[in-house]
Amino acid sequence: MPATSLKPPAPDYGMAEHAHRYSRVARLMPLAEWDAHYELVAAIETLKRQRNAVVLAHNYQRPEIFHGVADVQGDSLALARWAARSDADVIVMCGVHFMAETAKLLAPDRIVLLPHAQAGCSLADSITAQDVQALRACHPGVPVVCYVNTSAAVKAASDVCCTSANAVQVVESLGSPEVIFVPDEYLAAHVAERTSVRIIPWRGRCEVHERFTGDEVRDYQRATKAFVLAHPECPQDVQQAADYVGSTSGMIDALQRHRPARAVLITECSMADNVCSAFPETEFVRPCNLCPHMQRITLRNIHDCLENLTPQIDVPHAVAVDARRSVQRMLDLDPTRRS
Ligand code: 13P
Ligand code: SF4
């Protein structure tokens, strides 16, 4: 069935399901607030069935999206893998533009929707394909690894893509004594510390993670005795002070292993809201740095994009071929992993 044709209406999203989903956000919001989302959540569920759509949500999405309407939740790598495997006609990417582009590269025959066309990423905007070509000219023969937080054009200009979950593995897979690593300078430093490969970095930064400081982490540790988990997009002094450094899904795995009484996630603050129901014994201390791009996605624009099938993400064929090669090469390194 083509993606634009409607299927019969779904069975109602009833109050029992509403109450079940509320149990996952009950630590965060009063029932009255959850009730205010009910109509839109129910309408989105109906549209999802009519469109044969799947909703993928990054770990930084608002809790009412993450627990209310997402079929799949995860980090960039997990969402890319799901996009590649999904048999849905329509993929709604609740995340930012590069995530929707990656989904389109891996599912080129599906409609990929990004609920807000301006949901971008400061890191992805910090480098162009021309910059990658200039780096290659300065370092002839040195392979280029690009972080998934890049445009399709940058992926096409690179040899292979990586995420924060597999960056070291991807760099080492090239078997080269040196590697150009773009665009995040802090993730590059994180990789450089964990490999003997010489890393040639770019100077890109995430506008959310670069604001954290090592002093802030030490203050949290002193005042709260909390277990501190930081994303590798944070500055190096933050990474050095943290008890664990890893991707958003890596942080969830670390929480599962350590089960701390208190935790601070040094990353986008919706993440703690989304995971807290899975760790009832852990008290989450929340430094609140929000990603303005991730926060552009709302239940209202998810509903509207499913209704109107717009904004759709497309990648020009000339770019898509090489960009897909770069992403696929990463996925082929370990095709069985979900994140
Ligand atoms: P993850 O790949 O760890 O989910 O991170 C994506 C991102 O944009 C972090 O800012
Ligand atoms: Fe980009 Fe930073 Fe937002 Fe992640 S948190 S999407 S890296 S701006």
Short mmCIF file of C-alpha atoms and ligand atoms in Angstrom, two decimals:
data_model
loop_
_atom_site.label_atom_id
_atom_site.label_comp_id
_atom_site.label_asym_id
_atom_site.label_seq_id
_atom_site.Cartn_x
_atom_site.Cartn_y
_atom_site.Cartn_z
CA MET A 1 0.00 0.00 0.00
CA PRO A 2 1.48 3.41 -0.89
CA ALA A 3 2.34 5.51 2.14
CA THR A 4 -0.08 8.25 1.23
CA SER A 5 -3.17 6.03 1.31
CA LEU A 6 -5.14 5.80 4.52
CA LYS A 7 -5.87 2.55 6.36
CA PRO A 8 -9.04 2.03 8.40
CA PRO A 9 -9.04 3.98 11.66
CA ALA A 10 -7.19 2.43 14.58
CA PRO A 11 -8.89 1.06 17.65
CA ASP A 12 -9.19 3.85 20.20
CA TYR A 13 -6.20 4.74 22.31
CA GLY A 14 -8.14 4.31 25.52
CA MET A 15 -7.83 5.46 29.10
CA ALA A 16 -6.23 2.17 30.21
CA GLU A 17 -3.33 2.70 27.81
CA HIS A 18 -3.20 6.38 28.81
CA ALA A 19 -2.86 5.37 32.48
CA HIS A 20 -0.20 2.78 31.62
CA ARG A 21 1.91 5.36 29.78
CA TYR A 22 1.40 7.85 32.60
CA SER A 23 3.11 5.43 34.98
CA ARG A 24 6.37 6.13 33.07
CA VAL A 25 6.19 9.88 33.62
CA ALA A 26 4.47 9.96 37.02
CA ARG A 27 7.75 11.03 38.70
CA LEU A 28 7.85 14.08 36.47
CA MET A 29 4.40 15.49 35.89
CA PRO A 30 1.05 15.64 37.62
CA LEU A 31 -1.75 13.55 36.09
CA ALA A 32 -3.51 16.76 35.02
CA GLU A 33 -0.53 17.65 32.81
CA TRP A 34 -0.51 14.18 31.27
CA ASP A 35 -4.26 14.42 30.71
CA ALA A 36 -3.66 17.64 28.78
CA HIS A 37 -1.66 15.57 26.25
CA TYR A 38 -4.33 12.87 25.92
CA GLU A 39 -6.17 14.15 22.84
CA LEU A 40 -3.04 14.69 20.77
CA VAL A 41 -1.47 11.38 21.82
CA ALA A 42 -4.67 9.53 20.88
CA ALA A 43 -4.90 11.36 17.54
CA ILE A 44 -1.23 10.57 16.76
CA GLU A 45 -1.80 6.89 17.55
CA THR A 46 -4.70 6.83 15.09
CA LEU A 47 -2.67 8.58 12.37
CA LYS A 48 0.27 6.21 12.92
CA ARG A 49 -1.94 3.23 12.14
CA GLN A 50 -3.60 4.91 9.20
CA ARG A 51 -0.26 5.85 7.67
CA ASN A 52 1.56 2.64 8.66
CA ALA A 53 4.03 4.95 10.36
CA VAL A 54 6.69 4.38 12.98
CA VAL A 55 7.77 7.13 15.38
CA LEU A 56 11.45 7.09 16.32
CA ALA A 57 12.47 9.29 19.27
CA HIS A 58 15.94 10.29 20.36
CA ASN A 59 16.77 10.09 24.08
CA TYR A 60 16.61 13.94 24.24
CA GLN A 61 12.96 14.25 23.22
CA ARG A 62 10.35 15.64 25.60
CA PRO A 63 8.91 12.96 27.95
CA GLU A 64 5.39 13.20 26.51
CA ILE A 65 6.89 12.26 23.11
CA PHE A 66 9.39 9.71 24.42
CA HIS A 67 6.83 7.89 26.60
CA GLY A 68 3.65 9.06 24.89
CA VAL A 69 3.97 8.29 21.17
CA ALA A 70 7.43 6.83 20.36
CA ASP A 71 7.56 3.27 19.03
CA VAL A 72 11.34 3.19 19.27
CA GLN A 73 13.58 5.20 21.58
CA GLY A 74 17.36 5.39 21.57
CA ASP A 75 20.62 7.07 20.67
CA SER A 76 21.65 8.09 17.15
CA LEU A 77 23.07 4.67 16.36
CA ALA A 78 20.01 2.75 17.55
CA LEU A 79 17.67 5.01 15.58
CA ALA A 80 19.76 4.59 12.41
CA ARG A 81 19.65 0.81 12.80
CA TRP A 82 15.88 0.84 13.28
CA ALA A 83 15.38 3.05 10.24
CA ALA A 84 17.38 0.55 8.18
CA ARG A 85 15.24 -2.38 9.38
CA SER A 86 11.79 -0.81 9.55
CA ASP A 87 9.04 -1.96 7.20
CA ALA A 88 6.86 1.09 7.94
CA ASP A 89 5.76 3.24 4.99
CA VAL A 90 6.40 6.43 6.94
CA ILE A 91 9.19 7.15 9.42
CA VAL A 92 8.70 10.11 11.77
CA MET A 93 12.05 11.18 13.17
CA CYS A 94 11.60 12.91 16.51
CA GLY A 95 15.12 14.25 16.68
CA VAL A 96 17.12 16.63 14.53
CA HIS A 97 17.76 17.06 10.82
CA PHE A 98 20.87 14.89 10.49
CA MET A 99 19.01 12.00 12.17
CA ALA A 100 16.16 12.29 9.66
CA GLU A 101 18.67 12.46 6.79
CA THR A 102 20.40 9.32 8.08
CA ALA A 103 17.02 7.55 8.24
CA LYS A 104 16.31 8.60 4.64
CA LEU A 105 19.71 7.31 3.49
CA LEU A 106 18.94 3.92 5.04
CA ALA A 107 15.29 3.78 4.00
CA PRO A 108 15.30 5.65 0.66
CA ASP A 109 11.95 4.28 -0.50
CA ARG A 110 10.06 5.45 2.62
CA ILE A 111 8.61 8.81 3.48
CA VAL A 112 10.78 10.32 6.23
CA LEU A 113 9.22 13.16 8.18
CA LEU A 114 10.96 15.63 10.50
CA PRO A 115 8.14 17.33 12.46
CA HIS A 116 9.93 20.70 12.53
CA ALA A 117 11.98 21.68 9.48
CA GLN A 118 14.31 23.92 11.51
CA ALA A 119 15.35 21.26 14.03
CA GLY A 120 19.07 21.45 13.23
CA CYS A 121 22.33 20.90 15.14
CA SER A 122 25.17 23.36 15.88
CA LEU A 123 27.70 20.57 15.53
CA ALA A 124 26.42 19.48 12.12
CA ASP A 125 26.50 23.13 11.03
CA SER A 126 30.14 23.51 12.03
CA ILE A 127 31.55 21.78 8.95
CA THR A 128 30.88 21.57 5.21
CA ALA A 129 31.89 19.07 2.53
CA GLN A 130 34.36 21.70 1.25
CA ASP A 131 36.01 21.80 4.68
CA VAL A 132 36.45 18.01 4.52
CA GLN A 133 38.03 18.30 1.07
CA ALA A 134 40.39 21.01 2.36
CA LEU A 135 41.42 18.73 5.26
CA ARG A 136 42.10 15.90 2.81
CA ALA A 137 44.26 18.24 0.73
CA CYS A 138 46.31 19.13 3.86
CA HIS A 139 46.65 15.47 4.90
CA PRO A 140 46.86 13.47 1.67
CA GLY A 141 45.93 9.80 2.00
CA VAL A 142 44.62 10.12 5.58
CA PRO A 143 41.11 8.61 5.94
CA VAL A 144 38.23 10.73 7.23
CA VAL A 145 35.80 9.62 9.94
CA CYS A 146 32.76 11.86 10.38
CA TYR A 147 30.49 11.89 13.39
CA VAL A 148 26.87 11.12 12.50
CA ASN A 149 26.06 14.71 13.60
CA THR A 150 26.90 15.98 10.09
CA SER A 151 25.03 16.72 6.87
CA ALA A 152 24.65 14.06 4.20
CA ALA A 153 27.11 16.06 2.05
CA VAL A 154 29.80 15.78 4.77
CA LYS A 155 29.07 12.06 5.14
CA ALA A 156 29.47 11.70 1.37
CA ALA A 157 32.85 13.46 1.52
CA SER A 158 34.05 11.17 4.35
CA ASP A 159 35.20 7.54 4.30
CA VAL A 160 33.04 6.31 7.14
CA CYS A 161 30.61 7.65 9.69
CA CYS A 162 30.51 6.95 13.44
CA THR A 163 28.39 7.78 16.46
CA SER A 164 29.51 8.48 20.01
CA ALA A 165 28.70 4.82 20.79
CA ASN A 166 31.18 3.34 18.31
CA ALA A 167 33.69 6.10 17.48
CA VAL A 168 36.77 4.26 18.78
CA GLN A 169 35.76 1.02 17.05
CA VAL A 170 35.20 2.83 13.73
CA VAL A 171 38.53 4.71 13.92
CA GLU A 172 40.45 1.52 14.66
CA SER A 173 38.66 -0.43 11.93
CA LEU A 174 40.47 1.67 9.31
CA GLY A 175 43.89 0.23 10.21
CA SER A 176 45.51 3.62 9.59
CA PRO A 177 48.15 5.21 11.87
CA GLU A 178 46.30 8.53 11.58
CA VAL A 179 42.72 9.55 10.99
CA ILE A 180 40.98 12.87 10.34
CA PHE A 181 38.04 13.02 12.78
CA VAL A 182 35.27 15.61 12.26
CA PRO A 183 33.57 17.73 13.47
CA ASP A 184 33.45 17.49 17.29
CA GLU A 185 36.76 18.42 18.91
CA TYR A 186 35.79 16.98 22.30
CA LEU A 187 34.64 13.64 20.91
CA ALA A 188 37.89 13.62 18.92
CA ALA A 189 39.84 14.09 22.17
CA HIS A 190 37.78 11.31 23.80
CA VAL A 191 38.71 8.95 20.95
CA ALA A 192 42.37 10.06 20.96
CA GLU A 193 42.66 9.08 24.62
CA ARG A 194 41.41 5.56 23.90
CA THR A 195 43.42 4.64 20.83
CA SER A 196 46.99 4.76 19.56
CA VAL A 197 45.73 6.14 16.23
CA ARG A 198 46.80 9.79 15.79
CA ILE A 199 43.62 11.86 15.58
CA ILE A 200 43.52 15.01 13.45
CA PRO A 201 40.50 16.94 14.80
CA TRP A 202 38.20 19.71 13.55
CA ARG A 203 37.04 22.51 15.84
CA GLY A 204 33.28 21.86 15.97
CA ARG A 205 31.33 21.87 19.24
CA CYS A 206 27.86 21.17 20.46
CA GLU A 207 26.24 24.34 21.81
CA VAL A 208 24.57 22.35 24.61
CA HIS A 209 27.46 20.21 25.87
CA GLU A 210 30.21 22.82 25.57
CA ARG A 211 28.53 24.84 28.35
CA PHE A 212 29.27 22.27 31.05
CA THR A 213 32.46 22.76 33.09
CA GLY A 214 34.70 20.52 35.17
CA ASP A 215 34.10 22.82 38.19
CA GLU A 216 30.36 22.25 37.83
CA VAL A 217 30.88 18.47 37.83
CA ARG A 218 33.11 18.62 40.91
CA ASP A 219 30.54 20.83 42.67
CA TYR A 220 27.84 18.24 41.98
CA GLN A 221 30.08 15.46 43.22
CA ARG A 222 30.90 17.34 46.41
CA ALA A 223 27.37 18.50 47.16
CA THR A 224 25.37 15.43 46.16
CA LYS A 225 27.82 12.46 46.13
CA ALA A 226 26.10 11.55 42.87
CA PHE A 227 27.48 9.22 40.19
CA VAL A 228 28.30 11.53 37.26
CA LEU A 229 27.77 10.39 33.67
CA ALA A 230 28.89 12.69 30.85
CA HIS A 231 28.49 12.69 27.09
CA PRO A 232 31.75 12.76 25.08
CA GLU A 233 30.62 16.00 23.43
CA CYS A 234 31.45 17.68 26.77
CA PRO A 235 34.76 19.55 27.28
CA GLN A 236 37.73 17.47 28.38
CA ASP A 237 37.77 18.71 31.99
CA VAL A 238 34.15 17.53 32.30
CA GLN A 239 35.05 14.13 30.87
CA GLN A 240 38.02 13.85 33.23
CA ALA A 241 35.92 14.67 36.29
CA ALA A 242 33.02 12.34 35.36
CA ASP A 243 32.66 8.78 36.67
CA TYR A 244 31.50 7.52 33.27
CA VAL A 245 31.73 8.96 29.74
CA GLY A 246 29.68 7.56 26.86
CA SER A 247 26.84 7.94 24.39
CA THR A 248 23.29 8.50 25.61
CA SER A 249 22.56 4.75 25.42
CA GLY A 250 25.95 4.02 26.98
CA MET A 251 24.82 6.14 29.95
CA ILE A 252 21.67 4.03 30.32
CA ASP A 253 23.78 0.84 30.27
CA ALA A 254 26.11 2.33 32.88
CA LEU A 255 23.14 3.22 35.12
CA GLN A 256 21.95 -0.38 34.78
CA ARG A 257 25.35 -1.71 35.82
CA HIS A 258 25.95 0.71 38.73
CA ARG A 259 22.39 1.33 40.00
CA PRO A 260 23.57 4.47 41.90
CA ALA A 261 21.52 6.06 44.69
CA ARG A 262 22.05 9.44 42.98
CA ALA A 263 23.05 10.29 39.43
CA VAL A 264 23.77 13.39 37.38
CA LEU A 265 23.59 13.11 33.59
CA ILE A 266 25.85 15.76 32.07
CA THR A 267 23.94 16.03 28.83
CA GLU A 268 20.64 17.37 27.46
CA CYS A 269 18.33 17.45 30.46
CA SER A 270 15.31 15.66 28.94
CA MET A 271 17.41 12.51 29.05
CA ALA A 272 17.14 12.22 32.86
CA ASP A 273 13.39 12.83 32.64
CA ASN A 274 13.05 10.02 30.12
CA VAL A 275 15.09 7.40 31.93
CA CYS A 276 14.10 8.07 35.54
CA SER A 277 11.09 5.74 35.48
CA ALA A 278 13.38 2.81 34.63
CA PHE A 279 15.51 3.56 37.71
CA PRO A 280 13.06 4.09 40.58
CA GLU A 281 15.79 3.64 43.21
CA THR A 282 17.96 6.40 41.69
CA GLU A 283 17.53 10.07 42.48
CA PHE A 284 18.36 12.19 39.43
CA VAL A 285 20.00 15.56 40.00
CA ARG A 286 19.23 17.65 36.92
CA PRO A 287 21.50 20.31 35.50
CA CYS A 288 19.20 21.75 32.87
CA ASN A 289 20.83 22.40 29.52
CA LEU A 290 18.18 21.94 26.83
CA CYS A 291 18.95 21.47 23.13
CA PRO A 292 16.86 24.16 21.39
CA HIS A 293 16.72 22.05 18.24
CA MET A 294 15.50 18.85 19.90
CA GLN A 295 12.94 20.89 21.81
CA ARG A 296 11.37 22.15 18.59
CA ILE A 297 9.65 18.78 18.25
CA THR A 298 6.23 18.78 19.92
CA LEU A 299 3.18 16.52 20.01
CA ARG A 300 1.39 19.15 17.89
CA ASN A 301 3.95 19.15 15.07
CA ILE A 302 4.21 15.33 15.15
CA HIS A 303 0.46 15.19 14.70
CA ASP A 304 0.49 17.76 11.89
CA CYS A 305 3.36 16.16 9.99
CA LEU A 306 1.57 12.79 10.07
CA GLU A 307 -1.65 14.38 8.91
CA ASN A 308 -0.07 16.41 6.07
CA LEU A 309 2.96 14.19 5.32
CA THR A 310 5.24 17.20 5.50
CA PRO A 311 8.02 18.33 6.07
CA GLN A 312 9.57 15.40 4.20
CA ILE A 313 13.32 14.86 4.17
CA ASP A 314 15.04 14.10 0.90
CA VAL A 315 18.68 13.65 -0.01
CA PRO A 316 19.73 14.34 -3.62
CA HIS A 317 20.76 11.12 -5.37
CA ALA A 318 24.29 12.38 -6.17
CA VAL A 319 24.96 12.95 -2.45
CA ALA A 320 22.95 9.99 -1.15
CA VAL A 321 25.01 7.29 -2.85
CA ASP A 322 28.28 8.24 -1.13
CA ALA A 323 26.65 9.31 2.13
CA ARG A 324 24.89 5.91 2.35
CA ARG A 325 28.18 4.12 1.76
CA SER A 326 29.70 6.03 4.65
CA VAL A 327 26.82 5.15 7.03
CA GLN A 328 26.49 1.57 5.82
CA ARG A 329 30.21 0.99 6.34
CA MET A 330 29.70 1.91 10.00
CA LEU A 331 26.63 -0.34 10.39
CA ASP A 332 28.43 -3.25 8.72
CA LEU A 333 31.11 -3.17 11.42
CA ASP A 334 28.71 -4.71 13.91
CA PRO A 335 25.32 -5.33 12.32
CA THR A 336 23.87 -7.24 15.26
CA ARG A 337 24.08 -4.40 17.81
CA ARG A 338 21.11 -2.13 18.40
CA SER A 339 23.13 0.75 19.76
P1 13P B 1 23.97 10.08 20.93
O1 13P B 1 24.48 9.49 19.67
O2 13P B 1 24.80 9.72 22.12
O3 13P B 1 22.54 9.77 21.10
O4 13P B 1 24.12 11.67 20.83
C1 13P B 1 23.54 12.41 19.83
C2 13P B 1 23.60 13.83 20.12
O5 13P B 1 23.19 14.66 19.35
C3 13P B 1 24.21 14.23 21.36
O6 13P B 1 24.18 15.61 21.49
FE1 SF4 B 2 23.36 18.87 18.08
FE2 SF4 B 2 24.16 19.35 20.55
FE3 SF4 B 2 21.58 19.34 20.02
FE4 SF4 B 2 22.98 17.03 20.01
S1 SF4 B 2 22.55 18.35 21.77
S2 SF4 B 2 21.49 17.70 18.48
S3 SF4 B 2 24.95 17.76 19.19
S4 SF4 B 2 23.09 20.79 19.20
#
